[in-house]
mmCIF file of C-alpha atoms in Angstrom:
data_model
loop_
_atom_site.group_PDB
_atom_site.id
_atom_site.type_symbol
_atom_site.label_atom_id
_atom_site.label_comp_id
_atom_site.label_asym_id
_atom_site.label_seq_id
_atom_site.Cartn_x
_atom_site.Cartn_y
_atom_site.Cartn_z
ATOM 1 C CA MET A 1 44.735 -45.972 19.404
ATOM 2 C CA LYS A 2 45.375 -42.787 21.037
ATOM 3 C CA VAL A 3 44.784 -40.456 18.146
ATOM 4 C CA PHE A 4 41.570 -42.114 17.570
ATOM 5 C CA SER A 5 40.548 -41.473 20.726
ATOM 6 C CA GLN A 6 41.505 -37.921 20.470
ATOM 7 C CA CYS A 7 39.752 -37.025 17.507
ATOM 8 C CA THR A 8 36.751 -38.962 19.313
ATOM 9 C CA PHE A 9 37.462 -36.227 22.281
ATOM 10 C CA LEU A 10 37.420 -33.315 19.480
ATOM 11 C CA LEU A 11 34.759 -34.544 17.109
ATOM 12 C CA MET A 12 32.492 -35.311 20.358
ATOM 13 C CA ILE A 13 33.297 -31.415 22.017
ATOM 14 C CA LEU A 14 32.280 -29.972 18.785
ATOM 15 C CA LEU A 15 29.406 -31.744 18.197
ATOM 16 C CA PHE A 16 28.770 -30.621 21.897
ATOM 17 C CA LEU A 17 28.987 -27.076 21.274
ATOM 18 C CA ALA A 18 27.032 -27.374 17.245
ATOM 19 C CA CYS A 19 24.135 -28.148 19.912
ATOM 20 C CA THR A 20 24.146 -26.167 22.022
ATOM 21 C CA GLN A 21 24.593 -22.874 19.860
ATOM 22 C CA LYS A 22 21.701 -20.378 20.689
ATOM 23 C CA PRO A 23 19.161 -20.478 18.140
ATOM 24 C CA LYS A 24 18.298 -17.541 16.207
ATOM 25 C CA ASP A 25 15.756 -15.026 18.180
ATOM 26 C CA SER A 26 12.569 -15.598 15.729
ATOM 27 C CA VAL A 27 10.693 -13.024 17.964
ATOM 28 C CA ASN A 28 13.149 -10.154 17.828
ATOM 29 C CA GLU A 29 13.065 -10.847 13.862
ATOM 30 C CA THR A 30 9.159 -10.861 13.862
ATOM 31 C CA LYS A 31 9.250 -7.777 15.979
ATOM 32 C CA LEU A 32 11.539 -5.650 13.436
ATOM 33 C CA THR A 33 9.491 -7.095 10.489
ATOM 34 C CA ALA A 34 5.993 -6.027 12.348
ATOM 35 C CA ALA A 35 7.576 -2.763 13.042
ATOM 36 C CA LYS A 36 8.579 -2.064 9.154
ATOM 37 C CA VAL A 37 4.892 -3.109 7.929
ATOM 38 C CA ASN A 38 3.766 -1.448 5.235
ATOM 39 C CA ASP A 39 0.891 -1.575 3.120
ATOM 40 C CA LEU A 40 0.452 0.812 0.895
ATOM 41 C CA PRO A 41 1.049 -1.063 -2.975
ATOM 42 C CA ASP A 42 3.946 -1.748 -4.629
ATOM 43 C CA MET A 43 3.109 0.274 -8.035
ATOM 44 C CA GLN A 44 3.915 3.279 -9.720
ATOM 45 C CA VAL A 45 1.380 6.237 -10.506
ATOM 46 C CA ARG A 46 1.745 8.650 -13.264
ATOM 47 C CA LEU A 47 0.095 11.695 -12.518
ATOM 48 C CA LEU A 48 -1.391 14.263 -14.357
ATOM 49 C CA ASN A 49 1.558 16.817 -13.799
ATOM 50 C CA GLY A 50 3.576 14.167 -15.329
ATOM 51 C CA ASN A 51 5.188 13.562 -12.155
ATOM 52 C CA THR A 52 5.188 9.828 -10.969
ATOM 53 C CA VAL A 53 5.233 8.831 -7.579
ATOM 54 C CA GLU A 54 5.655 5.634 -5.928
ATOM 55 C CA ILE A 55 2.540 5.035 -3.965
ATOM 56 C CA GLU A 56 4.699 2.363 -1.152
ATOM 57 C CA ALA A 57 7.152 5.745 -0.633
ATOM 58 C CA ILE A 58 3.924 8.276 0.432
ATOM 59 C CA GLU A 59 4.622 9.202 4.021
ATOM 60 C CA GLY A 60 1.399 10.352 6.069
ATOM 61 C CA LYS A 61 -2.328 9.304 6.043
ATOM 62 C CA VAL A 62 -3.587 8.444 2.657
ATOM 63 C CA ILE A 63 -6.301 7.487 0.733
ATOM 64 C CA LEU A 64 -6.170 5.477 -2.796
ATOM 65 C CA VAL A 65 -9.662 5.772 -4.903
ATOM 66 C CA LEU A 66 -9.262 3.538 -7.749
ATOM 67 C CA PHE A 67 -11.529 4.212 -9.799
ATOM 68 C CA GLN A 68 -13.287 4.147 -13.655
ATOM 69 C CA PRO A 69 -14.325 7.983 -15.087
ATOM 70 C CA ASP A 70 -16.857 6.326 -17.243
ATOM 71 C CA CYS A 71 -18.847 3.858 -13.747
ATOM 72 C CA ASP A 72 -21.736 5.611 -12.519
ATOM 73 C CA HIS A 73 -21.019 4.928 -8.882
ATOM 74 C CA CYS A 74 -17.283 6.377 -9.320
ATOM 75 C CA GLN A 75 -19.035 9.483 -10.719
ATOM 76 C CA ASN A 76 -21.533 8.922 -7.926
ATOM 77 C CA GLU A 77 -18.640 8.973 -5.206
ATOM 78 C CA ALA A 78 -16.760 11.462 -6.803
ATOM 79 C CA GLN A 79 -20.091 13.952 -6.154
ATOM 80 C CA GLN A 80 -20.174 12.867 -2.499
ATOM 81 C CA ILE A 81 -16.342 13.150 -1.697
ATOM 82 C CA GLU A 82 -16.198 16.919 -3.516
ATOM 83 C CA ALA A 83 -19.064 18.171 -1.577
ATOM 84 C CA ASN A 84 -17.289 16.548 1.832
ATOM 85 C CA LEU A 85 -13.814 17.119 1.239
ATOM 86 C CA ASP A 86 -13.526 18.751 4.160
ATOM 87 C CA SER A 87 -13.486 15.764 5.976
ATOM 88 C CA PHE A 88 -11.086 14.096 4.275
ATOM 89 C CA ARG A 89 -8.195 17.508 5.445
ATOM 90 C CA GLN A 90 -6.305 14.893 7.180
ATOM 91 C CA TYR A 91 -5.520 12.343 4.814
ATOM 92 C CA ASP A 92 -3.891 12.639 1.067
ATOM 93 C CA LEU A 93 -6.400 11.800 -1.575
ATOM 94 C CA TYR A 94 -5.111 9.872 -4.648
ATOM 95 C CA PHE A 95 -7.655 9.308 -7.690
ATOM 96 C CA ILE A 96 -5.679 6.359 -9.493
ATOM 97 C CA SER A 97 -7.241 4.627 -12.374
ATOM 98 C CA SER A 98 -6.418 3.026 -15.872
ATOM 99 C CA ALA A 99 -7.457 4.876 -18.302
ATOM 100 C CA PRO A 100 -6.299 6.843 -20.189
ATOM 101 C CA ALA A 101 -4.952 10.322 -18.834
ATOM 102 C CA PRO A 102 -7.245 12.693 -20.944
ATOM 103 C CA ASP A 103 -10.350 10.851 -19.337
ATOM 104 C CA VAL A 104 -8.996 10.829 -15.931
ATOM 105 C CA LYS A 105 -8.107 14.793 -16.670
ATOM 106 C CA ALA A 106 -11.792 14.967 -17.746
ATOM 107 C CA PHE A 107 -13.262 13.510 -14.765
ATOM 108 C CA ALA A 108 -11.006 15.802 -11.957
ATOM 109 C CA ASP A 109 -12.541 18.589 -13.805
ATOM 110 C CA GLN A 110 -16.296 17.477 -13.810
ATOM 111 C CA TYR A 111 -16.209 16.848 -10.207
ATOM 112 C CA ASN A 112 -14.390 19.993 -9.198
ATOM 113 C CA LEU A 113 -11.142 17.847 -7.325
ATOM 114 C CA SER A 114 -8.603 19.040 -9.693
ATOM 115 C CA GLY A 115 -6.042 21.678 -8.286
ATOM 116 C CA ARG A 116 -7.618 21.245 -4.780
ATOM 117 C CA PRO A 117 -4.857 20.881 -2.046
ATOM 118 C CA ALA A 118 -3.563 16.931 -1.008
ATOM 119 C CA VAL A 119 -6.109 15.885 -3.907
ATOM 120 C CA TRP A 120 -4.026 14.295 -6.731
ATOM 121 C CA PHE A 121 -4.897 12.206 -9.718
ATOM 122 C CA GLY A 122 -3.211 9.714 -11.587
ATOM 123 C CA THR A 123 -2.645 6.692 -14.361
ATOM 124 C CA THR A 124 -1.325 3.288 -13.475
ATOM 125 C CA SER A 125 -1.863 -0.011 -15.815
ATOM 126 C CA PHE A 126 -4.326 -2.288 -15.369
ATOM 127 C CA GLU A 127 -1.936 -5.301 -14.741
ATOM 128 C CA SER A 128 -0.234 -2.951 -11.558
ATOM 129 C CA VAL A 129 -3.690 -2.904 -9.857
ATOM 130 C CA LEU A 130 -4.597 -6.287 -10.566
ATOM 131 C CA ASN A 131 -1.074 -7.410 -8.530
ATOM 132 C CA ASN A 132 -1.431 -5.345 -6.115
ATOM 133 C CA PHE A 133 -5.619 -5.277 -5.147
ATOM 134 C CA GLY A 134 -6.249 -8.154 -7.295
ATOM 135 C CA SER A 135 -9.949 -8.013 -9.180
ATOM 136 C CA ILE A 136 -11.367 -5.371 -7.472
ATOM 137 C CA PRO A 137 -14.915 -3.498 -7.959
ATOM 138 C CA ALA A 138 -14.922 0.232 -8.962
ATOM 139 C CA PRO A 139 -14.683 1.819 -6.937
ATOM 140 C CA SER A 140 -12.921 0.691 -4.226
ATOM 141 C CA MET A 141 -11.003 2.952 -1.762
ATOM 142 C CA PHE A 142 -7.929 2.022 0.639
ATOM 143 C CA ILE A 143 -7.373 4.518 4.029
ATOM 144 C CA TYR A 144 -3.753 4.017 5.134
ATOM 145 C CA LEU A 145 -2.653 5.835 8.705
ATOM 146 C CA GLU A 146 0.871 7.030 8.482
ATOM 147 C CA GLY A 147 3.516 4.460 8.438
ATOM 148 C CA GLY A 148 1.926 3.188 5.527
ATOM 149 C CA LYS A 149 -1.110 0.919 7.686
ATOM 150 C CA LEU A 150 -3.914 -0.391 6.005
ATOM 151 C CA ILE A 151 -7.043 0.479 8.603
ATOM 152 C CA GLN A 152 -9.738 0.223 5.615
ATOM 153 C CA GLU A 153 -10.978 -1.162 2.938
ATOM 154 C CA LEU A 154 -13.963 -0.247 1.532
ATOM 155 C CA ASN A 155 -14.996 -1.817 -2.350
ATOM 156 C CA GLY A 156 -17.918 -0.557 -4.463
ATOM 157 C CA GLU A 157 -19.774 2.834 -4.265
ATOM 158 C CA ILE A 158 -20.163 4.014 -0.458
ATOM 159 C CA ASP A 159 -21.855 6.885 1.314
ATOM 160 C CA ILE A 160 -19.708 9.453 2.664
#
């Protein structure tokens, strides 16, 4: 009987210790997660110069312009961006399309955006666009602050 009461006593102590353990601090975990927010999409873009860029790893202020070269609205927006390029000088502009690279290059050349500082053109798969943005109209523009925080999403043609 003495062994039974000792076992019962030991079991009660273990149960007490298990019940009094401090729960994980979920507030601190939330703060850590929030501090590491990066809204930039996890996608690869093949630039016209042949380099591949991981969009999620881009640093600084970024604007992603998703477009199709044969889209009238995209062409109008490209004309306006080119005319107001000084307004974008704090940002790196990435024009991204699922169209073939020669079509994207012709678009960049036609709207005098090719070879401009901090203006990049590249291609990615249609599936990558769908996986990262869902079904969106062309053009769509996504504006990110440093650290990858999305501050504005603009779908469809807008006045620049």
